[in-house]
Coordinates of C-alpha atoms and ligand atoms in Angstrom, one line a residue:
M1 CA 204.0 49.2 13.1
K2 CA 207.5 48.6 14.3
L3 CA 208.9 52.1 14.3
S4 CA 207.4 55.6 14.4
L5 CA 209.6 58.6 13.7
V6 CA 208.2 61.7 15.3
I7 CA 209.5 64.9 13.7
P8 CA 208.5 68.4 15.0
C9 CA 208.9 71.0 12.3
Y10 CA 208.8 74.8 12.6
N11 CA 209.8 76.7 9.6
E12 CA 211.7 73.8 8.0
E13 CA 210.4 74.2 4.4
K14 CA 213.9 73.5 3.0
N15 CA 214.6 70.6 5.3
V16 CA 211.6 68.3 5.4
R17 CA 212.2 66.8 1.9
L18 CA 215.9 66.3 2.7
M19 CA 214.8 64.7 6.0
Y20 CA 212.4 62.4 4.2
D21 CA 215.1 61.4 1.7
A22 CA 217.6 60.8 4.4
I23 CA 215.1 58.5 6.3
L24 CA 214.3 56.6 3.1
A25 CA 218.0 56.1 2.3
S26 CA 218.8 54.9 5.8
L27 CA 215.9 52.4 5.6
Q28 CA 217.0 50.8 2.2
E29 CA 218.7 47.9 3.8
K30 CA 216.2 47.3 6.6
E31 CA 213.8 44.4 6.3
Y32 CA 211.3 46.4 8.5
K33 CA 211.0 49.3 6.0
E34 CA 207.3 48.6 5.5
Q35 CA 206.8 48.7 9.2
V36 CA 208.0 52.3 9.6
E37 CA 205.8 55.4 9.8
I38 CA 206.9 59.0 9.8
V39 CA 204.9 61.4 11.9
F40 CA 205.6 65.0 10.8
V41 CA 204.2 67.7 13.1
N42 CA 203.9 71.1 11.5
D43 CA 204.1 73.4 14.5
G44 CA 202.3 76.4 12.9
S45 CA 205.2 77.2 10.6
R46 CA 205.2 80.6 9.0
D47 CA 206.9 79.5 5.8
C48 CA 205.8 76.8 3.3
T49 CA 206.5 73.8 5.5
R50 CA 202.7 72.9 5.5
Q51 CA 202.5 73.0 1.7
V52 CA 205.7 70.9 1.4
L53 CA 204.5 68.4 3.9
H54 CA 201.1 68.1 2.1
E55 CA 202.8 67.6 -1.3
L56 CA 205.2 65.1 0.2
H57 CA 202.2 63.2 1.7
R58 CA 200.5 63.1 -1.7
E59 CA 203.6 62.2 -3.7
K60 CA 205.0 59.5 -1.5
Q61 CA 201.8 57.4 -1.0
G62 CA 202.9 53.8 -1.0
E63 CA 206.6 54.5 -0.4
L64 CA 206.8 55.1 3.4
H65 CA 203.9 55.4 5.8
M66 CA 203.5 59.0 6.6
K67 CA 201.3 61.2 8.8
V68 CA 201.1 64.9 8.9
I69 CA 199.7 66.7 11.9
D70 CA 199.2 70.4 11.2
F71 CA 198.8 72.8 14.2
S72 CA 196.5 75.7 14.1
R73 CA 199.4 77.9 15.3
N74 CA 202.9 77.6 16.8
F75 CA 202.5 75.8 20.1
G76 CA 206.2 75.0 20.7
K77 CA 208.4 72.0 20.2
E78 CA 207.2 70.3 23.5
S79 CA 203.6 70.4 22.3
A80 CA 204.7 69.1 18.8
I81 CA 206.4 66.2 20.5
Y82 CA 203.3 65.4 22.6
A83 CA 201.1 65.5 19.4
G84 CA 203.6 63.3 17.5
L85 CA 203.7 60.8 20.4
S86 CA 199.9 60.7 20.6
H87 CA 199.6 59.8 16.9
A88 CA 202.5 57.4 16.7
T89 CA 201.5 53.7 16.6
G90 CA 204.9 52.1 16.5
D91 CA 206.3 49.6 19.1
Y92 CA 209.4 51.8 19.1
I93 CA 209.1 55.6 18.8
T94 CA 211.9 58.0 18.0
I95 CA 211.9 61.7 18.4
I96 CA 214.1 63.4 15.9
D97 CA 214.6 67.0 14.6
A98 CA 213.7 68.0 11.1
D99 CA 216.9 69.9 10.5
L100 CA 219.2 66.9 9.9
Q101 CA 221.3 67.8 12.9
Q102 CA 220.4 64.3 14.1
R103 CA 221.0 61.6 11.5
P104 CA 218.3 59.0 10.9
E105 CA 221.0 56.3 10.8
I106 CA 221.6 56.9 14.5
A107 CA 217.9 56.4 15.2
L108 CA 218.1 53.0 13.4
E109 CA 221.1 52.2 15.6
M110 CA 219.0 52.9 18.6
V111 CA 216.4 50.5 17.2
D112 CA 219.1 47.8 16.9
I113 CA 220.1 48.3 20.5
L114 CA 216.6 48.0 21.7
D115 CA 216.1 44.9 19.6
T116 CA 219.1 43.2 21.1
H117 CA 218.8 44.5 24.6
P118 CA 215.4 43.7 26.1
E119 CA 216.6 45.2 29.4
Y120 CA 216.5 48.7 28.0
D121 CA 213.3 50.7 27.4
C122 CA 214.9 53.7 25.9
V123 CA 218.0 54.7 24.0
A124 CA 218.8 58.4 24.3
A125 CA 221.5 60.2 22.4
Y126 CA 223.7 62.7 24.1
Q127 CA 226.2 65.1 22.5
A128 CA 229.7 63.7 23.3
E129 CA 231.1 67.1 22.3
R130 CA 229.2 70.3 22.4
K131 CA 229.5 72.4 19.3
E132 CA 228.5 75.8 20.7
G133 CA 230.0 78.9 22.4
K134 CA 231.8 78.7 25.7
V135 CA 229.4 81.2 27.4
L136 CA 226.4 79.1 26.4
T137 CA 228.1 75.9 27.6
F138 CA 228.9 77.6 30.9
F139 CA 225.3 78.6 31.5
K140 CA 224.1 75.2 30.5
D141 CA 226.5 73.6 32.9
C142 CA 225.2 75.9 35.6
F143 CA 221.6 75.0 34.8
Y144 CA 222.3 71.2 35.1
K145 CA 224.2 71.8 38.4
I146 CA 221.3 73.8 39.9
I147 CA 218.5 71.6 38.7
N148 CA 220.2 68.4 39.7
K149 CA 220.8 69.8 43.2
M150 CA 217.2 70.8 43.6
A151 CA 215.2 68.2 41.9
D152 CA 214.7 64.6 42.9
I153 CA 215.2 63.2 39.5
T154 CA 218.5 63.3 37.5
F155 CA 218.9 65.4 34.4
I156 CA 221.7 64.1 32.2
Q157 CA 223.8 66.8 30.7
G158 CA 223.9 67.0 26.9
A159 CA 221.0 64.5 26.5
S160 CA 218.5 65.9 24.1
D161 CA 215.0 64.8 23.0
F162 CA 216.7 62.7 20.4
R163 CA 215.8 59.2 21.7
T164 CA 214.0 56.0 20.9
M165 CA 211.5 54.6 23.4
R166 CA 209.5 51.5 23.7
R167 CA 205.7 51.8 23.6
K168 CA 205.3 51.4 27.4
M169 CA 207.5 54.4 28.1
V170 CA 205.7 56.5 25.5
D171 CA 202.4 55.6 27.1
A172 CA 203.8 56.7 30.5
V173 CA 205.0 60.0 29.0
L174 CA 201.5 60.6 27.5
S175 CA 199.9 59.8 30.8
L176 CA 201.4 63.1 32.2
P177 CA 198.8 65.6 31.0
E178 CA 200.5 68.8 32.1
Y179 CA 200.4 71.8 29.9
H180 CA 203.9 73.1 30.7
R181 CA 205.9 70.2 29.3
F182 CA 209.6 70.0 30.0
S183 CA 210.6 66.8 28.2
K184 CA 214.0 66.5 29.7
G185 CA 212.3 66.3 33.1
I186 CA 209.3 64.2 31.9
F187 CA 211.6 61.5 30.4
S188 CA 213.6 61.2 33.7
W189 CA 210.4 61.4 35.8
V190 CA 208.7 58.4 34.2
G191 CA 211.8 56.3 34.9
F192 CA 212.5 53.1 32.9
E193 CA 215.9 51.9 31.9
T194 CA 217.7 54.3 29.5
Y195 CA 220.8 53.6 27.6
Y196 CA 222.8 56.7 26.8
M197 CA 224.6 56.7 23.5
P198 CA 227.1 59.3 22.5
Y199 CA 226.5 61.0 19.1
E200 CA 227.9 63.8 17.1
V201 CA 225.6 66.6 16.3
Q202 CA 225.6 67.8 12.7
E203 CA 225.4 71.2 11.3
R204 CA 221.8 72.4 10.5
A205 CA 221.0 71.6 6.9
N206 CA 219.0 74.9 6.2
G207 CA 217.4 77.7 8.1
T208 CA 218.4 78.9 11.6
T209 CA 217.9 77.6 15.2
K210 CA 214.7 78.8 17.0
W211 CA 216.6 79.3 20.2
N212 CA 218.3 82.3 21.5
F213 CA 219.8 83.0 24.9
W214 CA 216.6 84.6 26.3
K215 CA 214.3 81.8 25.2
L216 CA 216.7 79.2 26.6
F217 CA 216.8 81.2 29.9
K218 CA 213.0 81.2 30.1
Y219 CA 212.9 77.5 29.2
A220 CA 215.4 76.7 32.0
I221 CA 213.4 78.6 34.6
G222 CA 210.2 76.8 33.4
G223 CA 212.0 73.5 33.8
I224 CA 213.1 74.3 37.3
V225 CA 209.6 75.4 38.3
S226 CA 208.0 72.4 36.7
F227 CA 210.3 69.8 38.4
T228 CA 211.1 71.1 41.8
T229 CA 209.6 73.2 44.6
A230 CA 213.0 73.8 46.2
P231 CA 212.9 77.6 45.4
L232 CA 209.8 77.9 47.6
H233 CA 211.6 76.2 50.5
M234 CA 214.5 78.5 49.9
A235 CA 212.3 81.5 50.4
T236 CA 211.3 80.1 53.8
I237 CA 215.0 79.5 54.8
L238 CA 216.0 83.0 53.5
G239 CA 213.2 84.5 55.6
A240 CA 214.3 82.6 58.7
I241 CA 218.0 83.5 58.3
S242 CA 217.3 87.2 57.8
S243 CA 214.9 87.3 60.8
A244 CA 217.6 85.6 62.9
L245 CA 220.3 88.0 61.8
A246 CA 217.9 90.9 62.5
A247 CA 217.3 89.6 66.0
L248 CA 221.0 89.2 66.6
Y249 CA 221.7 92.7 65.4
L250 CA 219.0 94.1 67.7
I251 CA 220.7 92.4 70.7
V252 CA 224.0 93.9 69.7
V253 CA 222.5 97.4 69.4
V254 CA 220.8 97.2 72.8
I255 CA 224.0 96.0 74.4
Q256 CA 226.0 98.8 72.8
K257 CA 223.5 101.4 74.0
L258 CA 223.0 100.1 77.5
F259 CA 226.5 99.1 78.5
F260 CA 228.8 101.2 76.3
G261 CA 226.6 104.2 75.9
M262 CA 227.3 104.3 72.1
G263 CA 225.1 106.6 70.0
L264 CA 223.1 105.1 67.2
P265 CA 224.0 106.9 64.0
G266 CA 222.3 104.7 61.5
Y267 CA 221.0 106.5 58.5
P268 CA 223.1 104.7 55.8
T269 CA 222.6 101.3 57.5
I270 CA 218.9 101.8 57.6
V271 CA 218.6 102.7 54.0
A272 CA 220.9 99.8 52.9
L273 CA 218.9 97.4 55.0
I274 CA 215.5 98.6 53.8
L275 CA 216.7 98.3 50.2
F276 CA 218.2 94.9 50.8
M277 CA 215.1 93.6 52.5
G278 CA 212.8 95.1 49.9
G279 CA 214.8 93.4 47.2
V280 CA 214.7 90.0 49.0
Q281 CA 210.9 90.4 49.5
L282 CA 210.3 91.2 45.9
M283 CA 212.5 88.3 44.8
V284 CA 210.6 85.9 47.0
L285 CA 207.3 87.2 45.7
G286 CA 208.6 86.7 42.2
V287 CA 209.4 83.1 43.0
L288 CA 205.9 82.6 44.4
G289 CA 204.5 84.3 41.3
E290 CA 206.3 81.9 39.1
Y291 CA 204.6 78.9 40.7
M292 CA 201.3 80.6 40.9
A293 CA 201.4 81.5 37.2
K294 CA 202.0 77.8 36.5
V295 CA 199.1 76.7 38.7
Y296 CA 196.9 79.3 37.0
V297 CA 197.6 78.1 33.5
E298 CA 197.4 74.4 34.5
G299 CA 194.1 75.1 36.2
K300 CA 192.6 76.3 32.9
N301 CA 193.1 72.8 31.6
R302 CA 193.5 73.9 28.0
P303 CA 194.6 71.4 25.4
I304 CA 198.3 71.0 24.8
Y305 CA 197.8 71.7 21.1
I306 CA 195.1 72.2 18.5
A307 CA 195.3 70.5 15.2
R308 CA 194.0 72.1 12.0
D309 CA 194.1 68.9 10.1
V310 CA 195.7 65.4 10.3
L311 CA 196.7 63.4 7.3
T312 CA 197.2 59.7 7.7
Y313 CA 197.6 56.7 5.5
E314 CA 195.3 53.9 4.2
E315 CA 195.6 51.3 6.9
E316 CA 194.9 53.9 9.5
K317 CA 191.7 55.2 8.0
Ligands
LIG401 N1 210.7 73.2 16.6 C1 209.3 73.1 16.7 N2 208.6 74.2 17.3 C2 209.2 75.3 17.7 C3 210.6 75.4 17.6 C4 211.3 74.3 17.1 O1 208.7 72.2 16.3 O2 208.5 76.2 18.2 C5 211.4 72.1 16.0 C6 212.3 72.5 14.8 O3 211.7 72.6 13.6 C7 213.4 71.4 14.9 C8 213.5 71.1 16.4 O4 212.3 71.5 17.0 O5 213.0 70.3 14.1 C9 214.7 71.6 17.0 O6 214.7 73.0 16.8 P1 216.0 73.8 16.5 O7 216.8 73.1 15.5 O8 215.7 75.3 16.3 O9 216.8 73.7 17.9 P2 218.3 73.3 18.2 O10 218.7 72.2 17.3 O11 219.1 74.6 17.7 O12 218.4 73.1 19.6
LIG402 MG1 218.4 72.0 15.3

């Protein structure tokens, strides 16, 4: 198999057929059409995505190679990507959304680049121009600044999961068995030569995005906790600084009392300090808790996804 297209789907009943047709249309001219497989991962959709995918699988036998992995519940896009990558057999593997925001033609351009440039192991698309609100862009900019300061690996702004990788890179990605998967980080962490290609993101064909601000915020915190322990060191530094300041203040107070005979009216100061230190301590405990929660869940060693059924094609059986 030359190319596998991994497509995570969650509530995309109106899009999967359109996506299939778009892929088929884009492959018309390609001599490697027979060497392409589509790996749909139905991430526990609550609509009819499962039925549509099963129908599609039945109807299109012999047209394009197609696999359908059906999750037992919604495990999230990261798990869907992992499942898709594990079932993909292509030399090149593309991750692409089901909502047609990312055009299959661009995926085939990525394949051409890899074909002609043996020095690259991966072609990743990034949004040259963001099509979203200013506030969200601001927060995303902040996220990239913070995580790039803290983490050892580089996170490229605007780069999505939309990318085509060579087999060896996919094997490396699959060799990271962690439960909390933050693909942006994993792709950077495994290394390899990546070519960044600008692309224009399209409007969603049907349905709505699964992301809202709160989900994105939690995802961002998860990413930071997964890829850097800097917040833990910051807690140490914060503790050291506040202890030093406290010691300094103590000296000042003693000098004031002994040499200048000043009284010590301190009620508001004490209350403010107690509240401030209480806040800092709770925050640091919270940071510790974030890491502990991750360790706890990773320690359980649960599978990243559970498949209800997997449909494949003839040669695979
Ligand atoms: N997706 C998924 N599981 C989820 C959420 C999303 O498989 O729990 C899929 C979704 O069907 C789509 C892709 O991930 O193919 C990107 O999702 P979405 O379009 O909502 O994100 P956006 O493009 O707005 O970032
Ligand atoms: Mg989308």
